[in-house]
Short mmCIF file of C-alpha atoms in Angstrom, two decimals:
data_model
loop_
_atom_site.label_atom_id
_atom_site.label_comp_id
_atom_site.label_asym_id
_atom_site.label_seq_id
_atom_site.Cartn_x
_atom_site.Cartn_y
_atom_site.Cartn_z
CA UNK A 1 -39.21 17.96 92.52
CA UNK A 2 -37.76 15.17 91.74
CA UNK A 3 -41.33 13.40 91.06
CA UNK A 4 -41.49 16.50 88.43
CA UNK A 5 -38.02 15.80 86.55
CA UNK A 6 -38.72 12.05 86.56
CA UNK A 7 -42.12 12.96 85.13
CA UNK A 8 -40.71 15.39 82.76
CA UNK A 9 -38.09 12.49 81.36
CA UNK A 10 -40.82 10.07 81.11
CA UNK A 11 -43.34 12.46 79.24
CA UNK A 12 -41.02 13.60 76.33
CA UNK A 13 -41.99 11.16 73.46
CA UNK A 14 -45.81 12.45 74.25
CA UNK A 15 -44.50 15.87 74.36
CA UNK A 16 -43.22 15.31 70.71
CA UNK A 17 -46.40 13.83 69.72
CA UNK A 18 -48.86 16.43 71.70
CA UNK A 19 -46.79 19.66 70.47
CA UNK A 20 -47.04 18.43 66.72
CA UNK A 21 -50.37 17.27 66.65
CA UNK A 22 -51.79 19.56 68.96
CA UNK A 23 -50.19 22.22 66.61
CA UNK A 24 -52.21 20.49 63.65
CA UNK A 25 -55.31 20.37 65.78
CA UNK A 26 -54.82 24.57 66.22
CA UNK A 27 -54.19 24.89 62.74
CA UNK A 28 -57.14 23.44 61.66
CA UNK A 29 -59.44 24.76 64.24
CA UNK A 30 -57.76 28.13 62.98
CA UNK A 31 -58.38 27.11 59.50
CA UNK A 32 -62.28 26.50 60.37
CA UNK A 33 -62.29 30.13 61.97
CA UNK A 34 -62.15 29.82 65.23
CA UNK A 35 -59.44 31.69 67.41
CA UNK A 36 -57.36 30.17 69.75
CA UNK A 37 -59.76 30.79 72.78
CA UNK A 38 -61.52 27.80 71.18
CA UNK A 39 -58.26 25.62 71.17
CA UNK A 40 -57.72 26.30 74.94
CA UNK A 41 -61.32 25.79 76.00
CA UNK A 42 -61.53 22.38 73.59
CA UNK A 43 -57.96 20.93 74.60
CA UNK A 44 -58.84 21.88 78.17
CA UNK A 45 -62.04 20.23 78.78
CA UNK A 46 -62.32 17.93 76.34
CA UNK A 47 -59.01 16.60 75.76
CA UNK A 48 -59.74 13.90 73.12
CA UNK A 49 -57.07 13.91 70.53
CA UNK A 50 -58.97 12.38 67.46
CA UNK A 51 -62.27 13.02 68.74
CA UNK A 52 -61.17 16.84 68.56
CA UNK A 53 -60.18 16.60 65.18
CA UNK A 54 -63.50 15.27 64.43
CA UNK A 55 -65.37 17.99 66.61
CA UNK A 56 -63.75 20.63 64.28
CA UNK A 57 -65.80 19.33 61.41
CA UNK A 58 -68.72 19.61 63.70
CA UNK A 59 -68.56 23.10 65.05
CA UNK A 60 -71.12 25.41 63.40
CA UNK A 61 -73.33 22.42 62.99
CA UNK A 62 -76.00 24.56 65.43
CA UNK A 63 -78.34 23.34 68.52
CA UNK A 64 -80.03 20.65 66.04
CA UNK A 65 -76.42 18.81 65.92
CA UNK A 66 -76.29 18.45 69.61
CA UNK A 67 -77.20 14.19 69.49
CA UNK A 68 -75.08 13.81 66.64
CA UNK A 69 -72.45 15.47 68.59
CA UNK A 70 -73.12 13.38 71.58
CA UNK A 71 -73.41 10.08 69.92
CA UNK A 72 -70.49 10.57 67.89
CA UNK A 73 -68.24 11.54 70.81
CA UNK A 74 -69.53 8.48 72.69
CA UNK A 75 -68.71 5.91 69.81
CA UNK A 76 -65.19 7.50 68.93
CA UNK A 77 -63.95 7.31 72.66
CA UNK A 78 -65.76 4.45 73.40
CA UNK A 79 -62.35 2.59 73.72
CA UNK A 80 -61.85 4.77 76.87
CA UNK A 81 -64.18 2.76 78.81
CA UNK A 82 -61.89 -0.07 78.92
CA UNK A 83 -58.77 2.27 79.88
CA UNK A 84 -59.89 2.99 83.33
CA UNK A 85 -60.21 -0.74 83.80
CA UNK A 86 -56.44 -1.16 84.06
CA UNK A 87 -56.38 1.53 86.98
CA UNK A 88 -59.19 0.99 89.17
CA UNK A 89 -57.29 0.63 92.32
CA UNK A 90 -54.18 2.45 91.52
CA UNK A 91 -56.43 5.87 90.71
CA UNK A 92 -58.46 5.30 93.65
CA UNK A 93 -55.85 5.43 96.08
CA UNK A 94 -54.89 8.53 94.86
CA UNK A 95 -57.34 10.51 96.88
CA UNK A 96 -58.24 13.82 95.56
CA UNK A 97 -56.34 13.75 92.58
CA UNK A 98 -58.21 10.89 91.51
CA UNK A 99 -61.15 12.47 89.48
CA UNK A 100 -58.26 14.30 87.44
CA UNK A 101 -56.33 11.12 86.63
CA UNK A 102 -60.02 9.43 85.44
CA UNK A 103 -60.24 12.89 83.32
CA UNK A 104 -57.06 12.76 81.67
CA UNK A 105 -56.82 9.55 80.73
CA UNK A 106 -55.95 9.73 76.89
CA UNK A 107 -54.59 7.06 75.00
CA UNK A 108 -50.77 8.38 75.21
CA UNK A 109 -51.14 9.08 78.84
CA UNK A 110 -52.36 5.60 79.57
CA UNK A 111 -49.72 3.62 77.68
CA UNK A 112 -46.88 6.11 79.85
CA UNK A 113 -48.79 5.01 83.06
CA UNK A 114 -49.16 1.62 81.97
CA UNK A 115 -45.24 1.39 81.00
CA UNK A 116 -43.66 3.54 84.21
CA UNK A 117 -41.65 2.08 86.39
CA UNK A 118 -41.11 4.43 89.29
CA UNK A 119 -38.32 4.35 91.83
CA UNK A 120 -38.92 3.47 95.15
CA UNK A 121 -37.29 6.70 96.36
CA UNK A 122 -39.98 8.56 94.54
CA UNK A 123 -43.69 9.18 95.60
CA UNK A 124 -45.54 7.10 93.03
CA UNK A 125 -48.76 8.97 93.13
CA UNK A 126 -46.97 12.56 92.76
CA UNK A 127 -45.03 11.14 89.59
CA UNK A 128 -48.57 9.89 87.92
CA UNK A 129 -50.09 13.16 88.55
CA UNK A 130 -47.25 15.14 86.71
CA UNK A 131 -47.16 12.90 84.27
CA UNK A 132 -50.76 13.16 83.41
CA UNK A 133 -50.57 17.34 83.71
CA UNK A 134 -47.33 17.74 81.78
CA UNK A 135 -49.30 15.60 78.89
CA UNK A 136 -52.47 17.59 79.52
CA UNK A 137 -50.05 20.75 79.58
CA UNK A 138 -48.36 19.80 76.10
CA UNK A 139 -51.18 19.29 74.41
CA UNK A 140 -53.41 22.55 75.46
CA UNK A 141 -49.88 24.24 74.44
CA UNK A 142 -49.47 22.96 71.07
CA UNK A 143 -53.03 23.52 70.29
CA UNK A 144 -53.24 27.19 71.23
CA UNK A 145 -49.95 27.94 69.85
CA UNK A 146 -51.16 26.25 66.43
CA UNK A 147 -54.03 28.82 66.73
CA UNK A 148 -52.53 31.85 67.81
CA UNK A 149 -49.66 31.09 65.38
CA UNK A 150 -51.65 29.82 62.21
CA UNK A 151 -53.27 33.75 61.89
CA UNK A 152 -49.75 35.20 61.55
CA UNK A 153 -47.76 32.38 59.68
CA UNK A 154 -47.31 33.84 56.12
CA UNK A 155 -47.40 30.35 54.57
CA UNK A 156 -49.92 28.90 53.11
CA UNK A 157 -50.80 26.00 55.39
CA UNK A 158 -53.62 23.78 53.48
CA UNK A 159 -53.35 19.96 53.94
CA UNK A 160 -51.95 19.98 57.12
CA UNK A 161 -55.20 18.30 58.49
CA UNK A 162 -54.05 15.29 57.12
CA UNK A 163 -52.22 14.67 60.13
CA UNK A 164 -55.46 13.78 61.75
CA UNK A 165 -56.00 11.00 58.73
CA UNK A 166 -52.19 9.64 59.18
CA UNK A 167 -52.63 9.62 62.98
CA UNK A 168 -55.79 7.31 62.59
CA UNK A 169 -54.05 5.31 59.95
CA UNK A 170 -50.76 4.92 62.37
CA UNK A 171 -53.21 3.92 65.59
CA UNK A 172 -55.33 1.73 62.92
CA UNK A 173 -52.07 -0.28 61.85
CA UNK A 174 -50.74 -0.60 65.40
CA UNK A 175 -54.23 -2.40 66.38
CA UNK A 176 -54.05 -4.35 63.14
CA UNK A 177 -50.82 -5.91 64.48
CA UNK A 178 -52.08 -6.56 68.12
CA UNK A 179 -55.28 -8.15 66.86
CA UNK A 180 -55.54 -11.62 66.80
CA UNK A 181 -58.84 -11.18 64.42
CA UNK A 182 -59.07 -8.63 61.72
CA UNK A 183 -62.74 -9.62 61.62
CA UNK A 184 -63.80 -6.37 63.77
CA UNK A 185 -61.44 -3.77 61.25
CA UNK A 186 -63.09 -5.47 58.25
CA UNK A 187 -66.77 -5.05 59.85
CA UNK A 188 -65.91 -1.23 60.69
CA UNK A 189 -64.32 -0.91 57.12
CA UNK A 190 -67.51 -2.47 55.43
CA UNK A 191 -70.25 -0.47 56.82
CA UNK A 192 -68.13 3.01 56.84
CA UNK A 193 -67.92 2.22 52.88
CA UNK A 194 -71.33 0.87 52.36
CA UNK A 195 -73.15 3.99 54.40
CA UNK A 196 -70.84 6.29 52.56
CA UNK A 197 -72.04 5.16 49.41
CA UNK A 198 -75.61 4.97 50.56
CA UNK A 199 -75.91 8.31 52.29
CA UNK A 200 -72.86 10.48 51.04
CA UNK A 201 -69.88 11.77 53.11
CA UNK A 202 -71.92 13.78 55.83
CA UNK A 203 -74.16 11.77 57.37
CA UNK A 204 -72.72 7.87 56.99
CA UNK A 205 -70.69 8.29 60.50
CA UNK A 206 -73.45 7.41 62.73
CA UNK A 207 -74.79 4.78 60.95
CA UNK A 208 -71.83 3.00 60.38
CA UNK A 209 -70.86 2.96 64.22
CA UNK A 210 -74.41 1.72 65.49
CA UNK A 211 -74.16 -1.06 62.47
CA UNK A 212 -70.61 -2.04 63.41
CA UNK A 213 -71.46 -1.97 67.14
CA UNK A 214 -74.56 -3.96 66.60
CA UNK A 215 -72.50 -6.67 64.01
CA UNK A 216 -69.68 -6.79 66.41
CA UNK A 217 -71.91 -7.88 69.16
CA UNK A 218 -73.77 -10.58 66.75
CA UNK A 219 -70.07 -11.95 66.37
CA UNK A 220 -69.11 -12.07 70.17
CA UNK A 221 -69.59 -16.39 69.91
CA UNK A 222 -67.14 -16.17 67.12
CA UNK A 223 -64.44 -13.43 68.55
CA UNK A 224 -64.75 -14.11 72.67
CA UNK A 225 -62.33 -16.74 73.33
CA UNK A 226 -59.40 -13.97 72.37
CA UNK A 227 -60.92 -11.19 73.97
CA UNK A 228 -61.00 -12.38 77.35
CA UNK A 229 -57.62 -13.78 77.24
CA UNK A 230 -56.11 -10.48 76.28
CA UNK A 231 -58.69 -8.44 78.23
CA UNK A 232 -57.52 -9.54 81.72
CA UNK A 233 -53.73 -9.70 81.91
CA UNK A 234 -52.52 -6.24 81.67
CA UNK A 235 -55.23 -5.07 84.25
CA UNK A 236 -54.37 -7.68 86.55
CA UNK A 237 -50.37 -6.30 86.28
CA UNK A 238 -51.33 -2.94 86.91
CA UNK A 239 -53.35 -3.52 89.98
CA UNK A 240 -50.65 -5.27 91.65
CA UNK A 241 -47.65 -2.96 91.13
CA UNK A 242 -49.96 -0.05 92.07
CA UNK A 243 -50.89 -1.88 95.19
CA UNK A 244 -47.13 -2.66 96.28
CA UNK A 245 -45.84 1.08 95.77
CA UNK A 246 -48.89 1.86 98.86
CA UNK A 247 -47.98 -0.46 101.29
CA UNK B 1 -68.70 42.40 70.38
CA UNK B 2 -72.53 42.14 69.67
CA UNK B 3 -71.40 38.60 67.78
CA UNK B 4 -69.57 37.26 70.95
CA UNK B 5 -72.73 35.50 72.24
CA UNK B 6 -74.69 35.08 69.06
CA UNK B 7 -76.55 32.09 68.41
CA UNK B 8 -73.97 30.49 66.86
CA UNK B 9 -70.98 31.12 69.27
CA UNK B 10 -73.86 29.74 71.79
CA UNK B 11 -74.33 26.68 69.71
CA UNK B 12 -70.61 25.98 69.28
CA UNK B 13 -70.27 26.25 73.02
CA UNK B 14 -72.73 23.73 73.70
CA UNK B 15 -71.37 21.31 71.22
CA UNK B 16 -67.71 21.92 73.18
CA UNK B 17 -69.70 21.12 76.47
CA UNK B 18 -71.67 18.03 75.05
CA UNK B 19 -68.64 16.73 73.71
CA UNK B 20 -66.37 17.37 77.09
CA UNK B 21 -69.51 15.96 79.31
CA UNK B 22 -69.57 12.92 76.99
CA UNK B 23 -65.81 11.86 76.93
CA UNK B 24 -66.09 12.24 80.97
CA UNK B 25 -68.60 9.90 81.08
CA UNK B 26 -66.87 7.46 79.06
CA UNK B 27 -63.58 7.92 81.26
CA UNK B 28 -65.95 7.48 84.43
CA UNK B 29 -68.08 4.79 83.73
CA UNK B 30 -65.94 2.08 84.64
CA UNK B 31 -64.72 3.56 87.84
CA UNK B 32 -68.27 4.43 88.92
CA UNK B 33 -69.66 0.74 87.69
CA UNK B 34 -66.77 -1.47 88.98
CA UNK B 35 -65.88 0.71 91.89
CA UNK B 36 -62.64 -0.70 93.94
CA UNK B 37 -63.24 -4.62 94.09
CA UNK B 38 -65.69 -4.90 91.32
CA UNK B 39 -64.68 -6.92 88.20
CA UNK B 40 -66.27 -5.66 84.60
CA UNK B 41 -68.47 -8.16 83.02
CA UNK B 42 -67.10 -10.30 80.00
CA UNK B 43 -69.67 -8.28 77.53
CA UNK B 44 -67.58 -5.13 78.66
CA UNK B 45 -64.22 -6.70 78.04
CA UNK B 46 -65.16 -7.76 74.68
CA UNK B 47 -66.38 -4.99 73.50
CA UNK B 48 -63.28 -3.31 74.79
CA UNK B 49 -61.56 -5.53 72.86
CA UNK B 50 -63.11 -5.58 69.22
CA UNK B 51 -64.33 -1.92 68.90
CA UNK B 52 -61.02 0.08 68.76
CA UNK B 53 -59.70 -1.31 65.12
CA UNK B 54 -63.38 -0.68 64.29
CA UNK B 55 -63.70 2.79 65.40
CA UNK B 56 -60.39 3.16 63.82
CA UNK B 57 -61.25 1.85 60.04
CA UNK B 58 -64.45 3.56 59.96
CA UNK B 59 -62.40 6.94 61.32
CA UNK B 60 -59.89 6.70 58.76
CA UNK B 61 -62.76 6.22 55.90
CA UNK B 62 -64.06 9.54 57.69
CA UNK B 63 -61.16 11.19 56.90
CA UNK B 64 -61.09 10.25 53.31
CA UNK B 65 -64.50 10.80 52.80
CA UNK B 66 -64.23 13.62 50.55
CA UNK B 67 -62.37 11.32 48.13
CA UNK B 68 -63.67 11.76 44.50
CA UNK B 69 -62.20 9.94 41.04
CA UNK B 70 -63.18 12.61 38.76
CA UNK B 71 -59.77 14.19 38.79
CA UNK B 72 -56.19 13.01 39.63
CA UNK B 73 -56.12 15.99 42.44
CA UNK B 74 -59.25 14.63 44.07
CA UNK B 75 -57.60 11.12 45.09
CA UNK B 76 -54.07 11.08 44.22
CA UNK B 77 -52.81 13.34 47.03
CA UNK B 78 -54.42 11.44 49.75
CA UNK B 79 -54.51 8.09 48.53
CA UNK B 80 -50.67 8.02 47.97
CA UNK B 81 -49.88 9.92 51.29
CA UNK B 82 -51.93 7.20 53.10
CA UNK B 83 -49.79 4.41 51.34
CA UNK B 84 -46.73 6.41 52.45
CA UNK B 85 -47.79 6.61 56.20
CA UNK B 86 -48.33 2.88 56.06
CA UNK B 87 -45.18 1.87 54.33
CA UNK B 88 -43.18 4.22 56.69
CA UNK B 89 -45.04 2.71 59.82
CA UNK B 90 -44.64 -0.84 58.78
CA UNK B 91 -40.79 -0.05 58.33
CA UNK B 92 -39.99 2.13 61.25
CA UNK B 93 -42.89 2.03 63.64
CA UNK B 94 -42.05 5.53 64.22
CA UNK B 95 -45.65 7.17 65.04
CA UNK B 96 -44.03 11.07 64.59
CA UNK B 97 -42.03 9.70 61.44
CA UNK B 98 -45.12 8.28 60.01
CA UNK B 99 -47.37 11.07 60.17
CA UNK B 100 -44.96 13.82 59.11
CA UNK B 101 -43.69 12.13 56.48
CA UNK B 102 -47.41 11.47 55.00
CA UNK B 103 -48.59 14.69 55.98
CA UNK B 104 -45.50 16.79 54.17
CA UNK B 105 -45.87 14.76 51.12
CA UNK B 106 -50.01 15.25 51.52
CA UNK B 107 -49.33 18.97 51.05
CA UNK B 108 -46.68 18.79 48.60
CA UNK B 109 -48.95 16.71 46.44
CA UNK B 110 -52.09 19.13 46.91
CA UNK B 111 -49.32 22.25 45.48
CA UNK B 112 -47.89 20.01 42.50
CA UNK B 113 -51.05 18.14 41.07
#
């Protein structure tokens, strides 16, 4: 129980964020014509904040859109490929909880788990599991509440979906601040605008993502040195911290 | 009730399932590939660092894709709100404040303009 209380305190910032964004997602889903069971299903098994907002627009696309959904999901979530690198050892020694810890490693849970300092008196693995599960719970509660309340709320919520735009702008700013080179952001921006003009608003996302990955790969020689320095550090620190707690 | 399992519902279930499986695939891949003692390749670390800001830039454009300069109401609300999100975030660096402030302003501008 001490582990639960500690995890609860640690996850308060995510509680605020996930309830608000989950609510916005649920409302958006409800406005698009999908009731709360869809919110429960999507937040339960997809559980990827930004991708879920994109997904709302893709619902109704029919079986023909599955490939596009798959490629978009892989691209939008591709950053998650690299979160796991920080927790290879930490999660491995969590036994049966490992698959769930990997499944539920969102941006926010990742940053919480990276930053948390667990007191020696507590079971570290149990704290981590609680933190991940609580975050997941906040997200589900927020989105189901949004979808359910959206149908009874008496006021007009048109425009609430701007929360997604704002979220992306905020994450973009945070990454802009952290980046040594602004070339990757520039490449993404330029290809997005070029394909938007050529193909229009409904079909530009995929070619923009593909061209960006190709261009970034081509620019590797120019951008590589800083990438190595920044990529290795957090992983080594977290692994060391994780192993300490087991012994 | 007869619409419960219409083709529309089934295709939407398939869409959600595909999104779920692809998300799971992305999150599990490093654990499958690198295991306990493995070390990620240089190319993986490189893409891990440069892809996120590029993807976020694309997503911001994706969100603003319906912007139209034909009428004032087609571009002023979203562009003003984006500017306010940027300013709020540079000023206070409070994610929730930036998101809430921009969203409320956007909803007001939509109704006023």
